[in-house]
Short mmCIF file of C-alpha atoms in Angstrom, two decimals:
data_model
loop_
_atom_site.label_atom_id
_atom_site.label_comp_id
_atom_site.label_asym_id
_atom_site.label_seq_id
_atom_site.Cartn_x
_atom_site.Cartn_y
_atom_site.Cartn_z
CA UNK A 1 0.16 0.02 -0.28
CA UNK A 2 2.84 2.54 1.08
CA UNK A 3 4.63 1.80 -2.22
CA UNK A 4 1.41 2.50 -4.38
CA UNK A 5 1.04 5.90 -2.48
CA UNK A 6 4.61 6.78 -3.05
CA UNK A 7 4.27 6.13 -6.88
CA UNK A 8 1.05 8.21 -6.81
CA UNK A 9 2.44 11.17 -5.14
CA UNK A 10 3.83 12.55 -8.45
CA UNK A 11 0.38 12.66 -9.84
CA UNK A 12 -1.85 13.95 -6.82
CA UNK A 13 0.58 15.06 -4.04
CA UNK A 14 -1.92 16.87 -2.19
CA UNK A 15 -4.54 13.94 -1.95
CA UNK A 16 -1.89 11.44 -1.13
CA UNK A 17 -0.30 13.49 1.52
CA UNK A 18 -4.03 13.61 3.30
CA UNK A 19 -4.21 9.82 2.91
CA UNK A 20 -0.82 9.32 4.48
CA UNK A 21 -2.16 11.65 7.61
CA UNK A 22 -5.51 9.77 7.67
CA UNK A 23 -4.18 6.41 7.49
CA UNK A 24 -1.47 7.25 10.03
CA UNK A 25 1.03 5.40 7.64
CA UNK A 26 4.79 5.94 7.95
CA UNK A 27 6.48 7.72 4.83
CA UNK A 28 8.97 5.39 3.18
CA UNK A 29 12.60 6.99 2.65
CA UNK A 30 12.81 5.70 -0.90
CA UNK A 31 10.89 5.82 -4.36
CA UNK A 32 9.22 2.56 -5.75
CA UNK A 33 8.73 1.70 -9.19
CA UNK A 34 5.53 -0.33 -9.80
CA UNK A 35 4.59 -2.40 -12.67
CA UNK A 36 2.54 -0.60 -15.37
CA UNK A 37 3.61 3.21 -14.59
CA UNK A 38 6.10 3.48 -17.30
CA UNK A 39 3.40 1.89 -19.82
CA UNK A 40 0.36 4.16 -18.18
CA UNK A 41 2.77 7.29 -18.82
CA UNK A 42 3.40 6.26 -22.48
CA UNK A 43 -0.36 5.86 -23.13
CA UNK A 44 -1.01 8.95 -21.38
CA UNK A 45 -3.58 7.46 -19.01
CA UNK A 46 -2.61 8.83 -15.68
CA UNK A 47 -6.10 8.39 -13.91
CA UNK A 48 -6.60 11.80 -12.46
CA UNK A 49 -4.82 13.87 -15.04
CA UNK A 50 -5.44 12.64 -18.36
CA UNK A 51 -7.95 14.44 -20.93
CA UNK A 52 -9.55 10.96 -21.68
CA UNK A 53 -10.18 9.86 -18.36
CA UNK A 54 -11.76 13.27 -17.38
CA UNK A 55 -13.84 13.41 -20.56
CA UNK A 56 -15.25 9.77 -19.96
CA UNK A 57 -16.11 10.83 -16.38
CA UNK A 58 -18.15 13.60 -18.05
CA UNK A 59 -19.94 11.58 -20.58
CA UNK A 60 -20.52 8.70 -17.74
CA UNK A 61 -22.31 11.31 -15.53
CA UNK A 62 -24.04 12.77 -18.46
CA UNK A 63 -25.29 9.33 -19.29
CA UNK A 64 -26.64 8.56 -15.87
CA UNK A 65 -28.76 11.70 -15.70
CA UNK A 66 -30.28 10.81 -19.09
CA UNK A 67 -31.10 7.36 -17.85
CA UNK A 68 -32.80 8.76 -14.80
CA UNK A 69 -34.71 11.55 -16.85
CA UNK A 70 -35.28 10.40 -20.57
CA UNK A 71 -34.32 6.58 -20.49
CA UNK A 72 -36.13 5.68 -23.74
CA UNK A 73 -34.89 8.74 -25.80
CA UNK A 74 -32.62 8.50 -28.96
CA UNK A 75 -30.30 10.84 -27.20
CA UNK A 76 -29.96 8.62 -24.52
CA UNK A 77 -29.35 5.44 -26.46
CA UNK A 78 -26.76 7.37 -28.60
CA UNK A 79 -24.88 8.80 -25.63
CA UNK A 80 -24.97 5.79 -23.49
CA UNK A 81 -23.72 3.36 -26.15
CA UNK A 82 -20.98 5.56 -27.45
CA UNK A 83 -19.88 6.17 -24.02
CA UNK A 84 -20.01 2.29 -23.15
CA UNK A 85 -17.98 1.47 -26.45
CA UNK A 86 -15.37 4.20 -25.73
CA UNK A 87 -14.72 3.01 -22.21
CA UNK A 88 -14.77 -0.40 -23.40
CA UNK A 89 -12.04 0.25 -25.96
CA UNK A 90 -9.81 2.00 -23.26
CA UNK A 91 -10.32 -0.86 -20.96
CA UNK A 92 -8.94 -3.34 -23.90
CA UNK A 93 -6.19 -1.05 -24.25
CA UNK A 94 -5.15 -0.88 -20.80
CA UNK A 95 -5.74 -4.33 -19.29
CA UNK A 96 -3.18 -6.22 -20.83
CA UNK A 97 -0.68 -4.53 -18.43
CA UNK A 98 -2.34 -6.44 -15.49
CA UNK A 99 -1.27 -9.79 -16.88
CA UNK A 100 1.78 -9.22 -18.68
CA UNK A 101 4.41 -9.10 -15.66
CA UNK A 102 7.16 -11.04 -17.58
CA UNK A 103 10.12 -8.97 -17.57
CA UNK A 104 8.68 -6.17 -15.56
CA UNK A 105 11.09 -4.56 -13.12
CA UNK A 106 10.44 -3.84 -9.58
CA UNK A 107 12.07 -2.19 -6.75
CA UNK A 108 11.54 -3.05 -3.26
CA UNK A 109 8.29 -4.69 -4.00
CA UNK A 110 7.48 -8.08 -3.07
CA UNK A 111 6.00 -10.21 -6.02
CA UNK A 112 2.59 -11.76 -4.62
CA UNK A 113 2.58 -14.20 -7.57
CA UNK A 114 5.39 -16.37 -6.33
CA UNK A 115 7.33 -15.57 -9.53
CA UNK A 116 11.08 -16.71 -9.92
CA UNK A 117 13.20 -13.44 -9.49
CA UNK A 118 16.73 -12.66 -10.51
CA UNK A 119 18.60 -9.35 -9.73
CA UNK A 120 18.31 -6.84 -12.60
CA UNK A 121 21.61 -5.09 -11.66
CA UNK A 122 19.85 -1.77 -10.63
CA UNK A 123 18.98 -2.60 -7.12
CA UNK A 124 15.60 -4.12 -8.02
CA UNK A 125 14.44 -7.29 -9.30
CA UNK A 126 13.01 -8.67 -12.68
CA UNK A 127 10.20 -11.15 -12.66
CA UNK A 128 11.21 -14.12 -14.63
CA UNK A 129 8.23 -16.32 -14.52
CA UNK A 130 5.17 -17.31 -12.19
CA UNK A 131 1.80 -18.55 -11.56
CA UNK A 132 -1.05 -16.12 -12.25
CA UNK A 133 -2.87 -14.30 -9.19
CA UNK A 134 -4.97 -16.57 -7.19
CA UNK A 135 -8.67 -15.63 -8.18
CA UNK A 136 -10.22 -18.24 -5.98
CA UNK A 137 -9.66 -16.49 -2.46
CA UNK A 138 -10.11 -12.95 -1.29
CA UNK A 139 -6.71 -12.88 0.17
CA UNK A 140 -5.56 -13.67 -3.32
CA UNK A 141 -7.72 -10.93 -4.93
CA UNK A 142 -6.57 -8.47 -2.20
CA UNK A 143 -2.90 -9.29 -2.74
CA UNK A 144 -3.37 -8.88 -6.65
CA UNK A 145 -4.81 -5.09 -6.02
CA UNK A 146 -2.02 -4.41 -3.54
CA UNK A 147 0.52 -4.94 -6.32
CA UNK A 148 -1.20 -3.23 -8.89
CA UNK A 149 0.15 -0.23 -10.62
CA UNK A 150 -1.51 2.87 -11.94
CA UNK A 151 -2.64 1.02 -15.25
CA UNK A 152 -4.16 -1.92 -13.32
CA UNK A 153 -6.00 0.52 -11.16
CA UNK A 154 -7.34 2.54 -14.21
CA UNK A 155 -8.31 -0.68 -15.71
CA UNK A 156 -10.37 -1.78 -12.68
CA UNK A 157 -12.03 1.80 -12.43
CA UNK A 158 -13.10 1.80 -16.16
CA UNK A 159 -14.29 -1.80 -15.67
CA UNK A 160 -16.79 -0.37 -13.22
CA UNK A 161 -17.70 2.55 -15.11
CA UNK A 162 -18.64 0.44 -18.23
CA UNK A 163 -20.46 -2.45 -16.41
CA UNK A 164 -22.61 -0.21 -13.97
CA UNK A 165 -23.64 2.15 -16.70
CA UNK A 166 -24.88 -0.77 -18.80
CA UNK A 167 -26.78 -2.30 -15.79
CA UNK A 168 -28.09 1.24 -15.06
CA UNK A 169 -29.39 1.73 -18.51
CA UNK A 170 -30.95 -1.69 -18.90
CA UNK A 171 -32.93 -1.00 -15.45
CA UNK A 172 -34.05 2.36 -16.91
CA UNK A 173 -35.40 1.14 -19.99
CA UNK A 174 -36.99 -2.21 -18.17
CA UNK A 175 -38.78 0.21 -15.86
CA UNK A 176 -40.26 2.26 -18.55
CA UNK A 177 -41.50 -0.73 -20.53
CA UNK A 178 -43.20 -2.06 -17.47
CA UNK A 179 -44.61 1.07 -16.37
CA UNK A 180 -42.55 1.90 -13.29
CA UNK A 181 -42.39 5.88 -12.37
CA UNK A 182 -39.04 7.26 -12.71
CA UNK A 183 -39.33 8.77 -9.15
CA UNK A 184 -39.08 5.28 -7.72
CA UNK A 185 -36.54 3.94 -10.13
CA UNK A 186 -34.18 7.09 -9.46
CA UNK A 187 -32.75 5.50 -5.88
CA UNK A 188 -32.12 2.27 -7.79
CA UNK A 189 -30.00 4.00 -10.18
CA UNK A 190 -28.12 5.82 -7.63
CA UNK A 191 -27.38 2.89 -5.87
CA UNK A 192 -26.43 0.93 -9.03
CA UNK A 193 -24.06 3.81 -9.77
CA UNK A 194 -22.40 3.89 -6.43
CA UNK A 195 -23.00 0.08 -5.36
CA UNK A 196 -23.52 -1.94 -8.40
CA UNK A 197 -25.33 -5.22 -7.40
CA UNK A 198 -27.31 -3.53 -4.46
CA UNK A 199 -29.07 -1.42 -6.92
CA UNK A 200 -29.80 -4.14 -9.24
CA UNK A 201 -31.22 -5.92 -6.37
CA UNK A 202 -33.50 -2.86 -5.18
CA UNK A 203 -34.77 -2.74 -8.91
CA UNK A 204 -35.50 -6.44 -9.01
CA UNK A 205 -37.64 -6.10 -5.75
CA UNK A 206 -39.25 -2.82 -6.84
CA UNK A 207 -40.25 -4.57 -10.11
CA UNK A 208 -41.87 -7.40 -8.29
CA UNK A 209 -44.08 -4.84 -6.59
CA UNK A 210 -44.77 -2.27 -9.07
CA UNK A 211 -44.28 -3.82 -12.42
CA UNK A 212 -47.16 -4.55 -14.53
CA UNK A 213 -48.00 -8.20 -14.65
CA UNK A 214 -47.96 -9.73 -18.29
CA UNK A 215 -45.59 -6.87 -19.76
CA UNK A 216 -42.16 -7.90 -20.84
CA UNK A 217 -39.45 -5.71 -20.05
CA UNK A 218 -35.63 -5.47 -20.96
CA UNK A 219 -34.98 -8.02 -17.83
CA UNK A 220 -36.75 -10.91 -16.51
#
């Protein structure tokens, strides 16, 4: 965790300084090199600084507003689909760095995938080979994110943006098809935006109570 904060310092120093104080974490005395930082800089995909990410945030927010207000309008369909396609393309561009660890240089960072390491001659280590991350346990998933670089974190965030928006749009269209008021659907969309499955579950319960029987919507 500390190494990730150090790597982020160059992008959001004020925010990371606040995190150090809030979490009461000791500041390391040296810099760290995390996987994916060089690739992320080459792609100009720094999470909080790039035009692409900020633009996607704006279009995602606008898409959610349209889903809540005019879910069946042509404008909503156009904006939502174009946003999802753009985000998905960005995800495909970024996500390979999550898995391409062979030959990646680390400094003072323990590799959680038990890969064989050899000195790189520059004070760090080069990961020669190793098994994939353990997706079958919570500990394995946590370790995976603890070792993630900026590109991997950006990929995870983009993943949430795309899927949550798609689910929210589907909910909004389904509600319109089965005759549920936008007033009742709005909280479900808010929770879908913030907490994903929680909002989807809320809507399924709402549909069971208020949905018109015998009318087929976008969902079950």
